[in-house]
Short mmCIF file of C-alpha atoms in Angstrom, two decimals:
data_model
loop_
_atom_site.label_atom_id
_atom_site.label_comp_id
_atom_site.label_asym_id
_atom_site.label_seq_id
_atom_site.Cartn_x
_atom_site.Cartn_y
_atom_site.Cartn_z
CA MET R 17 162.18 -1.17 -125.60
CA THR R 18 160.45 0.69 -122.83
CA THR R 19 157.82 3.30 -123.31
CA ILE R 20 157.70 5.87 -120.55
CA ARG R 21 154.19 7.11 -119.91
CA PRO R 22 152.84 9.43 -117.25
CA SER R 23 151.72 7.30 -114.33
CA GLY R 24 148.30 8.97 -114.11
CA SER R 25 146.84 7.06 -117.09
CA ALA R 26 143.56 8.11 -118.65
CA PRO R 27 141.08 9.94 -116.43
CA THR R 28 137.89 8.12 -115.53
CA GLY R 29 135.16 8.46 -118.12
CA SER R 30 137.49 9.06 -121.04
CA VAL R 31 138.51 5.45 -121.61
CA ARG R 32 138.74 4.88 -125.34
CA LEU R 33 136.87 2.06 -126.94
CA ASP R 34 139.94 -0.08 -127.66
CA GLU R 35 141.16 0.47 -124.13
CA ALA R 36 137.76 -0.55 -122.79
CA ALA R 37 137.99 -3.83 -124.69
CA VAL R 38 141.48 -4.54 -123.37
CA LEU R 39 140.41 -3.53 -119.85
CA ALA R 40 137.58 -6.07 -120.06
CA GLU R 41 140.02 -8.78 -121.14
CA LEU R 42 142.50 -7.88 -118.41
CA THR R 43 139.69 -7.95 -115.85
CA GLY R 44 138.96 -11.53 -116.88
CA MET R 45 142.63 -12.47 -116.56
CA ILE R 46 142.92 -10.86 -113.11
CA GLY R 47 139.87 -12.89 -112.09
CA GLN R 48 141.70 -16.04 -113.21
CA VAL R 49 144.82 -15.04 -111.28
CA LEU R 50 142.72 -14.54 -108.14
CA ASP R 51 140.75 -17.74 -108.74
CA GLY R 52 137.63 -15.66 -109.31
CA TYR R 53 136.06 -15.47 -105.88
CA GLU R 54 138.14 -12.61 -104.48
CA LEU R 55 136.94 -10.21 -107.17
CA ASP R 56 133.23 -10.34 -106.26
CA ASP R 57 132.96 -6.85 -104.82
CA THR R 58 135.80 -5.17 -106.64
CA GLU R 59 135.19 -3.24 -109.83
CA ILE R 60 138.37 -3.03 -111.84
CA THR R 61 138.99 0.35 -113.46
CA MET R 62 141.96 2.00 -115.15
CA GLU R 63 142.95 3.42 -111.76
CA THR R 64 142.86 0.10 -109.87
CA ARG R 65 146.31 -0.77 -108.59
CA PHE R 66 147.59 -4.35 -108.64
CA GLY R 67 149.17 -4.25 -105.21
CA ARG R 68 147.23 -1.76 -103.12
CA ASP R 69 143.73 -2.44 -104.47
CA LEU R 70 143.82 -6.04 -105.70
CA GLU R 71 146.41 -7.27 -103.18
CA LEU R 72 148.27 -9.14 -105.88
CA GLU R 73 151.65 -10.59 -104.94
CA SER R 74 154.60 -10.48 -107.30
CA ILE R 75 154.09 -14.16 -108.16
CA ASP R 76 150.50 -13.32 -109.20
CA LEU R 77 151.90 -10.83 -111.70
CA VAL R 78 154.08 -13.62 -113.13
CA THR R 79 150.87 -15.62 -113.67
CA LEU R 80 149.21 -12.57 -115.25
CA ALA R 81 152.19 -12.18 -117.58
CA GLY R 82 151.67 -15.79 -118.68
CA LEU R 83 147.98 -15.17 -119.38
CA LEU R 84 148.89 -12.07 -121.39
CA GLN R 85 151.28 -14.16 -123.45
CA ASP R 86 148.65 -16.88 -124.00
CA ARG R 87 146.22 -14.22 -125.26
CA TYR R 88 148.46 -11.90 -127.25
CA GLY R 89 151.52 -14.02 -128.05
CA SER R 90 154.84 -12.25 -128.24
CA THR R 91 153.13 -9.00 -129.27
CA VAL R 92 152.77 -8.02 -125.65
CA ASN R 93 155.89 -8.67 -123.60
CA PHE R 94 155.12 -7.94 -119.95
CA ALA R 95 158.63 -8.75 -118.76
CA GLU R 96 160.03 -6.25 -121.23
CA PHE R 97 157.43 -3.66 -120.22
CA VAL R 98 158.55 -3.82 -116.60
CA ALA R 99 162.25 -4.42 -117.28
CA SER R 100 163.31 -0.92 -116.23
CA MET R 101 161.08 -0.83 -113.14
CA GLU R 102 161.88 -1.85 -109.60
CA LEU R 103 159.80 -4.57 -107.98
CA GLU R 104 157.91 -2.11 -105.77
CA GLU R 105 157.08 0.03 -108.80
CA ILE R 106 155.74 -3.01 -110.65
CA ILE R 107 153.51 -3.94 -107.70
CA GLY R 108 152.34 -0.31 -107.60
CA LEU R 109 151.28 -0.27 -111.27
CA SER R 110 147.71 0.63 -112.17
CA VAL R 111 145.68 -1.62 -114.42
CA GLY R 112 145.43 1.40 -116.74
CA ARG R 113 149.20 1.51 -117.32
CA LEU R 114 149.10 -2.10 -118.47
CA VAL R 115 146.00 -1.50 -120.63
CA GLU R 116 147.78 1.39 -122.35
CA HIS R 117 150.86 -0.75 -122.91
CA VAL R 118 148.82 -3.58 -124.42
CA CYS R 119 147.02 -1.14 -126.73
CA LEU R 120 150.32 0.38 -127.87
CA CYS R 121 151.75 -3.07 -128.59
CA LEU R 122 148.65 -4.11 -130.53
CA LYS R 123 148.73 -0.88 -132.50
CA ALA R 124 152.40 -1.40 -133.31
CA GLU R 125 151.53 -4.88 -134.55
CA GLY R 126 148.79 -3.45 -136.76
CA ARG R 127 146.12 -5.42 -134.93
CA ASP R 128 144.35 -2.37 -133.53
CA MET V 16 151.58 -21.51 -116.29
CA ALA V 17 153.79 -24.57 -116.51
CA ILE V 18 153.61 -27.06 -113.66
CA VAL V 19 156.22 -29.81 -113.82
CA ASP V 20 155.33 -32.88 -111.79
CA THR V 21 158.49 -34.38 -110.28
CA GLY V 22 156.51 -37.38 -109.04
CA ASP V 23 156.68 -35.92 -105.54
CA VAL V 24 155.41 -32.37 -106.00
CA GLY V 25 154.18 -30.09 -108.78
CA LEU V 26 156.70 -27.31 -109.40
CA HIS V 27 155.76 -24.02 -111.05
CA VAL V 28 158.37 -23.39 -113.75
CA GLN V 29 159.00 -20.35 -115.93
CA ARG V 30 161.49 -20.65 -118.75
CA LEU V 31 162.77 -17.74 -120.80
CA THR V 32 164.69 -18.28 -123.99
CA GLY V 33 164.62 -14.79 -125.36
CA ALA V 34 167.87 -15.16 -127.26
CA ARG V 35 168.09 -12.55 -129.94
CA PRO V 36 170.77 -12.60 -132.59
CA THR V 37 173.01 -9.55 -132.49
CA ALA V 38 173.83 -7.50 -135.57
CA HIS V 39 176.54 -10.02 -136.40
CA GLY V 40 174.35 -13.02 -135.91
CA VAL V 41 176.11 -14.28 -132.80
CA ARG V 42 174.80 -14.50 -129.31
CA ALA V 43 176.46 -12.66 -126.49
CA ALA V 44 176.88 -15.56 -124.05
CA ALA V 45 177.99 -19.14 -124.42
CA PRO V 46 175.38 -20.96 -126.53
CA ASP V 47 173.46 -23.74 -124.85
CA ALA V 48 174.29 -22.42 -121.41
CA THR V 49 171.39 -22.99 -119.05
CA VAL V 50 171.07 -20.92 -115.91
CA VAL V 51 168.77 -22.18 -113.13
CA LEU V 52 167.59 -19.52 -110.69
CA LEU V 53 166.85 -20.63 -107.12
CA HIS V 54 164.92 -18.29 -104.82
CA GLY V 55 164.96 -17.96 -101.05
CA LEU V 56 162.69 -19.10 -98.21
CA LEU V 57 159.22 -18.06 -97.00
CA THR V 58 158.42 -14.70 -98.61
CA ASP V 59 160.39 -15.40 -101.78
CA SER V 60 159.35 -16.84 -105.14
CA LEU V 61 160.61 -16.97 -108.69
CA ALA V 62 159.10 -13.49 -109.13
CA SER V 63 162.23 -12.05 -107.47
CA TYR V 64 164.14 -13.16 -110.56
CA TYR V 65 161.37 -12.78 -113.12
CA PHE V 66 161.11 -9.06 -112.42
CA THR V 67 164.82 -8.37 -111.97
CA VAL V 68 167.63 -10.23 -113.75
CA ALA V 69 165.90 -13.06 -115.66
CA PRO V 70 164.84 -11.09 -118.78
CA ALA V 71 168.38 -9.71 -119.17
CA PHE V 72 169.85 -13.23 -118.90
CA ALA V 73 167.51 -14.44 -121.65
CA ALA V 74 168.33 -11.40 -123.79
CA ALA V 75 172.02 -12.26 -123.39
CA GLY V 76 171.35 -15.64 -124.99
CA LEU V 77 171.02 -17.85 -121.93
CA ASP V 78 168.38 -20.51 -121.47
CA VAL V 79 166.78 -19.33 -118.20
CA VAL V 80 164.95 -21.75 -115.91
CA MET V 81 163.12 -20.38 -112.85
CA TYR V 82 160.91 -22.37 -110.51
CA ASP V 83 159.10 -21.94 -107.24
CA HIS V 84 160.43 -24.16 -104.47
CA ARG V 85 157.98 -26.62 -102.92
CA GLY V 86 155.58 -24.80 -100.61
CA HIS V 87 156.34 -21.45 -102.29
CA GLY V 88 154.78 -19.30 -105.01
CA ARG V 89 152.56 -21.38 -107.28
CA SER V 90 154.24 -24.73 -106.62
CA GLY V 91 152.60 -27.51 -104.68
CA ARG V 92 152.51 -27.26 -100.88
CA PRO V 93 152.75 -30.75 -99.36
CA GLU V 94 152.12 -30.92 -95.61
CA ARG V 95 155.48 -32.50 -94.92
CA GLY V 96 158.82 -33.14 -96.60
CA TYR V 97 160.82 -29.91 -96.32
CA THR V 98 164.35 -30.95 -95.44
CA LEU V 99 167.09 -29.43 -97.59
CA GLY V 100 167.46 -32.84 -99.23
CA ALA V 101 163.89 -32.60 -100.54
CA PHE V 102 164.63 -29.23 -102.19
CA VAL V 103 167.80 -30.69 -103.71
CA ASP V 104 165.83 -33.71 -105.00
CA ASP V 105 163.35 -31.30 -106.58
CA LEU V 106 166.12 -29.55 -108.52
CA ASP V 107 167.55 -32.86 -109.72
CA ALA V 108 164.15 -34.17 -110.78
CA LEU V 109 163.30 -30.91 -112.50
CA LEU V 110 166.45 -30.99 -114.66
CA ASP V 111 165.55 -34.58 -115.60
CA ARG V 112 161.95 -33.69 -116.46
CA LEU V 113 163.06 -30.70 -118.55
CA GLY V 114 165.58 -32.89 -120.40
CA ILE V 115 168.52 -30.65 -119.46
CA ARG V 116 171.62 -32.84 -119.76
CA ASN V 117 174.45 -30.32 -120.05
CA PRO V 118 175.92 -28.95 -116.82
CA VAL V 119 173.95 -25.90 -115.70
CA HIS V 120 174.84 -22.65 -114.01
CA LEU V 121 173.10 -22.25 -110.68
CA VAL V 122 172.18 -18.88 -109.22
CA GLY V 123 170.92 -19.08 -105.65
CA ASN V 124 169.53 -16.27 -103.56
CA SER V 125 169.74 -16.78 -99.79
CA TYR V 126 168.35 -20.30 -99.09
CA GLY V 127 168.39 -20.90 -102.86
CA GLY V 128 172.18 -20.70 -102.61
CA THR V 129 172.14 -23.21 -99.77
CA VAL V 130 170.27 -25.58 -102.12
CA ALA V 131 172.85 -24.83 -104.85
CA PHE V 132 175.82 -25.67 -102.57
CA ASP V 133 174.22 -28.99 -101.62
CA TYR V 134 173.37 -29.81 -105.22
CA ALA V 135 176.90 -29.01 -106.43
CA LEU V 136 178.29 -31.38 -103.81
CA ARG V 137 175.84 -34.15 -104.62
CA ARG V 138 175.76 -33.83 -108.41
CA PRO V 139 179.07 -32.17 -109.41
CA GLU V 140 178.74 -33.43 -112.98
CA ARG V 141 175.57 -31.41 -113.47
CA VAL V 142 176.90 -28.03 -112.29
CA ALA V 143 179.18 -25.89 -114.49
CA ALA V 144 179.49 -23.02 -112.00
CA MET V 145 177.38 -21.15 -109.50
CA VAL V 146 176.66 -17.72 -108.14
CA VAL V 147 175.27 -17.44 -104.62
CA ILE V 148 173.73 -14.23 -103.35
CA GLU V 149 173.67 -13.58 -99.60
CA SER V 150 173.91 -17.27 -98.93
CA GLU V 151 175.86 -19.97 -97.12
CA PRO V 152 176.21 -23.74 -97.22
CA ALA V 153 174.14 -25.81 -94.78
CA THR V 154 176.70 -25.85 -91.96
CA PRO V 155 175.87 -26.66 -88.31
CA SER V 156 175.87 -22.91 -87.48
CA TRP V 157 173.51 -22.28 -90.42
CA ALA V 158 171.12 -24.90 -88.98
CA VAL V 159 171.08 -23.18 -85.59
CA LYS V 160 170.50 -19.77 -87.13
CA ILE V 161 167.72 -20.93 -89.48
CA ALA V 162 166.02 -22.82 -86.63
CA GLY V 163 165.86 -19.60 -84.61
CA LEU V 164 164.57 -17.59 -87.54
CA LEU V 165 161.87 -20.10 -88.50
CA GLU V 166 160.72 -20.53 -84.91
CA ARG V 167 160.44 -16.75 -84.52
CA VAL V 168 158.37 -16.48 -87.72
CA ARG V 169 156.19 -19.44 -86.71
CA HIS V 170 155.63 -17.97 -83.26
CA GLU V 171 154.84 -14.44 -84.43
CA MET V 172 152.54 -15.61 -87.20
CA SER V 173 150.71 -18.00 -84.85
CA VAL V 174 150.38 -15.94 -81.67
CA ASN V 175 149.46 -12.52 -82.98
CA GLU V 176 149.43 -12.57 -86.75
CA ASP V 177 147.47 -9.33 -87.16
CA ALA V 178 149.88 -7.28 -85.05
CA ALA V 179 152.87 -8.81 -86.84
CA LEU V 180 151.36 -8.06 -90.25
CA ASP V 181 150.48 -4.49 -89.23
CA TRP V 182 154.06 -3.91 -88.13
CA ILE V 183 155.43 -5.34 -91.39
CA ALA V 184 152.99 -3.23 -93.45
CA ALA V 185 154.03 -0.08 -91.59
CA HIS V 186 157.77 -0.73 -91.90
CA HIS V 187 158.10 -2.61 -95.18
CA GLY V 188 154.91 -1.85 -97.12
CA GLY V 189 151.72 -3.67 -98.01
CA HIS V 190 153.27 -6.03 -100.52
CA THR V 191 155.79 -7.39 -98.04
CA ALA V 192 152.95 -7.82 -95.53
CA ARG V 193 150.99 -9.91 -98.05
CA LEU V 194 154.07 -12.03 -98.70
CA ALA V 195 154.49 -12.45 -94.94
CA LYS V 196 150.89 -13.61 -94.65
CA SER V 197 151.56 -16.35 -97.22
CA ALA V 198 154.76 -17.24 -95.37
CA GLY V 199 152.75 -17.49 -92.16
CA ARG V 200 150.46 -20.04 -93.78
CA LEU V 201 153.50 -22.00 -94.98
CA VAL V 202 155.06 -22.28 -91.51
CA ARG V 203 151.73 -23.01 -89.80
CA ASP V 204 150.34 -25.52 -92.29
CA THR V 205 153.48 -27.54 -93.04
CA THR V 206 156.44 -29.11 -91.25
CA LEU V 207 158.89 -26.72 -92.96
CA ALA V 208 159.93 -24.90 -89.77
CA ALA V 209 160.89 -28.19 -88.11
CA ASP V 210 162.27 -29.93 -91.21
CA ILE V 211 164.77 -27.40 -92.52
CA PRO V 212 166.82 -27.11 -89.29
CA ALA V 213 166.83 -30.93 -89.09
CA SER V 214 168.49 -31.23 -92.51
CA ALA V 215 171.78 -33.08 -92.91
CA VAL V 216 174.58 -30.52 -92.59
CA LEU V 217 177.98 -30.14 -94.27
CA ASP V 218 181.32 -30.11 -92.45
CA ASP V 219 184.40 -28.24 -93.69
CA ASP V 220 185.59 -31.21 -95.73
CA ASP V 221 182.24 -31.33 -97.51
CA VAL V 222 182.51 -27.64 -98.37
CA ARG V 223 186.08 -28.17 -99.63
CA ALA V 224 184.74 -30.89 -101.90
CA ILE V 225 182.54 -28.43 -103.82
CA ARG V 226 184.78 -28.12 -106.84
CA CYS V 227 182.79 -25.97 -109.23
CA PRO V 228 183.63 -22.27 -109.51
CA VAL V 229 181.62 -20.30 -106.95
CA LEU V 230 181.02 -16.56 -107.03
CA ALA V 231 179.59 -15.39 -103.70
CA LEU V 232 177.89 -12.00 -103.44
CA TYR V 233 177.34 -10.30 -100.08
CA GLY V 234 175.64 -7.14 -98.89
CA ALA V 235 178.48 -5.29 -97.15
CA ASP V 236 176.22 -4.55 -94.16
CA SER V 237 174.82 -8.09 -93.85
CA ASP V 238 175.79 -10.58 -91.12
CA LEU V 239 176.84 -12.98 -93.85
CA ALA V 240 179.51 -10.65 -95.25
CA ALA V 241 181.99 -11.82 -92.59
CA GLN V 242 181.92 -15.30 -94.17
CA ALA V 243 183.59 -14.13 -97.40
CA PRO V 244 187.22 -14.88 -96.36
CA ARG V 245 186.23 -18.28 -94.98
CA MET V 246 184.44 -19.22 -98.20
CA ARG V 247 187.49 -18.19 -100.23
CA SER V 248 189.75 -20.32 -98.05
CA LEU V 249 187.52 -23.42 -97.97
CA LEU V 250 186.18 -23.57 -101.52
CA PRO V 251 188.75 -24.64 -104.13
CA HIS V 252 187.55 -22.04 -106.64
CA CYS V 253 185.78 -19.09 -105.09
CA ALA V 254 185.59 -15.36 -105.70
CA THR V 255 183.56 -12.92 -103.62
CA GLU V 256 182.03 -9.52 -104.27
CA SER V 257 180.66 -7.06 -101.76
CA PHE V 258 177.73 -4.65 -102.26
CA PRO V 259 178.38 -1.50 -100.18
CA GLY V 260 175.32 -0.02 -98.51
CA HIS V 261 173.28 -3.23 -98.81
CA ARG V 262 172.18 -5.88 -96.35
CA HIS V 263 170.33 -9.09 -97.31
CA SER V 264 168.15 -7.87 -100.21
CA VAL V 265 170.96 -7.53 -102.73
CA LEU V 266 169.09 -9.22 -105.60
CA VAL V 267 166.06 -6.92 -105.65
CA GLU V 268 167.93 -3.79 -104.55
CA ALA V 269 170.93 -4.00 -106.87
CA PRO V 270 169.78 -6.14 -109.82
CA GLY V 271 171.97 -4.33 -112.35
CA ARG V 272 175.23 -5.24 -110.68
CA VAL V 273 174.03 -8.79 -109.91
CA ARG V 274 173.11 -9.22 -113.59
CA ASP V 275 176.53 -8.04 -114.81
CA LEU V 276 178.44 -10.23 -112.34
CA VAL V 277 176.41 -13.34 -113.17
CA LEU V 278 176.75 -12.85 -116.93
CA ASP V 279 180.50 -12.38 -116.55
CA TRP V 280 180.80 -15.50 -114.35
CA VAL V 281 178.73 -17.61 -116.72
CA GLY V 282 180.76 -16.40 -119.70
CA ARG V 283 184.01 -17.31 -117.98
CA HIS V 284 182.91 -20.83 -117.03
CA PRO V 285 181.21 -22.34 -120.05
CA ARG V 286 181.37 -25.92 -118.71
CA PRO V 287 183.43 -27.97 -116.27
CA ALA V 288 186.98 -28.70 -117.35
CA GLY V 289 186.38 -32.44 -117.28
CA ASP V 290 183.45 -32.08 -119.61
CA ARG V 291 185.39 -30.42 -122.42
CA ALA V 292 187.20 -33.60 -123.37
CA VAL V 293 183.87 -35.35 -123.74
CA GLN V 294 182.74 -32.71 -126.21
CA VAL V 295 185.70 -33.33 -128.54
CA ARG V 296 184.96 -36.40 -130.59
#
């Protein structure tokens, strides 16, 4: 199951409330992945990219996937989300793409 | 994040058991088959499997074990202790700690395959079959080649790291440059670059003694591709496949074909012949 979405994600300023909540949670998880200190001066938005902006390595995204699973259980399957993507594409993902995916999964589960 | 302490080092392990029953209630691959995925040196980690073939293996009904080698990814980084034997010990200890008693299928990418060859020779009873991707056993010529490679990396990342990283970023992208920076720390801060070339090597008789079925995958344009006929003649049970238009990065560049070949190989070699008799009681 892969949902194809436009890569642009939501424009700044029009982040929906549920997305804002998920973005806040993801920001916390990214902080954990980076051990906190590296995020001091970086505001994470829907447009922030894992590789280019946060300098995450692929192994960091594995850790993030684990944190997503701890938080949302099997409702959100990161590995499945990225299954059809190439490694470079995954590294190039924006935080917004993942937020949208999490929101869709939660909605599908009826937990929205 | 699961860290398994082998007693010597903490290894970061990811295990996927995403087996889903099909419409007929049966799983696609041999039940209880465990596949252990071994990544390569320096810039590699279990992520190279996690984001390519691993989910498909789990979906096919396999028990998938991935881990970061010592010094790599999120595993522990001891200052010393990086001979090939140490990596092989890690695999053995990990299977013990995870309680995996049935023979496993090993998939090794690059140096991960070198670990797999050594393990299959040392613990034949624990290996059902293996697939090696752009890899070779730890022969004397391998040791010379890897010594040169590691020394070059150590030198470039010690003498002028910034220039080296800029070049890598320009030619291979920012992500590869970040991986190279981590690799630079590994070769500077540990004895890896000296230890690996000093590993015990295998002679032809050792390679002939690796009895498990081996499928060896090569990028057609890689230096290793020329080894295919030699592997088929030395190994008692070996098949090879070539990936036209590819060099060393077969796993991440052609994951679909790697996935299909591995699943086929695993399905054809459920467990070693000698083990079947034990199963009939």
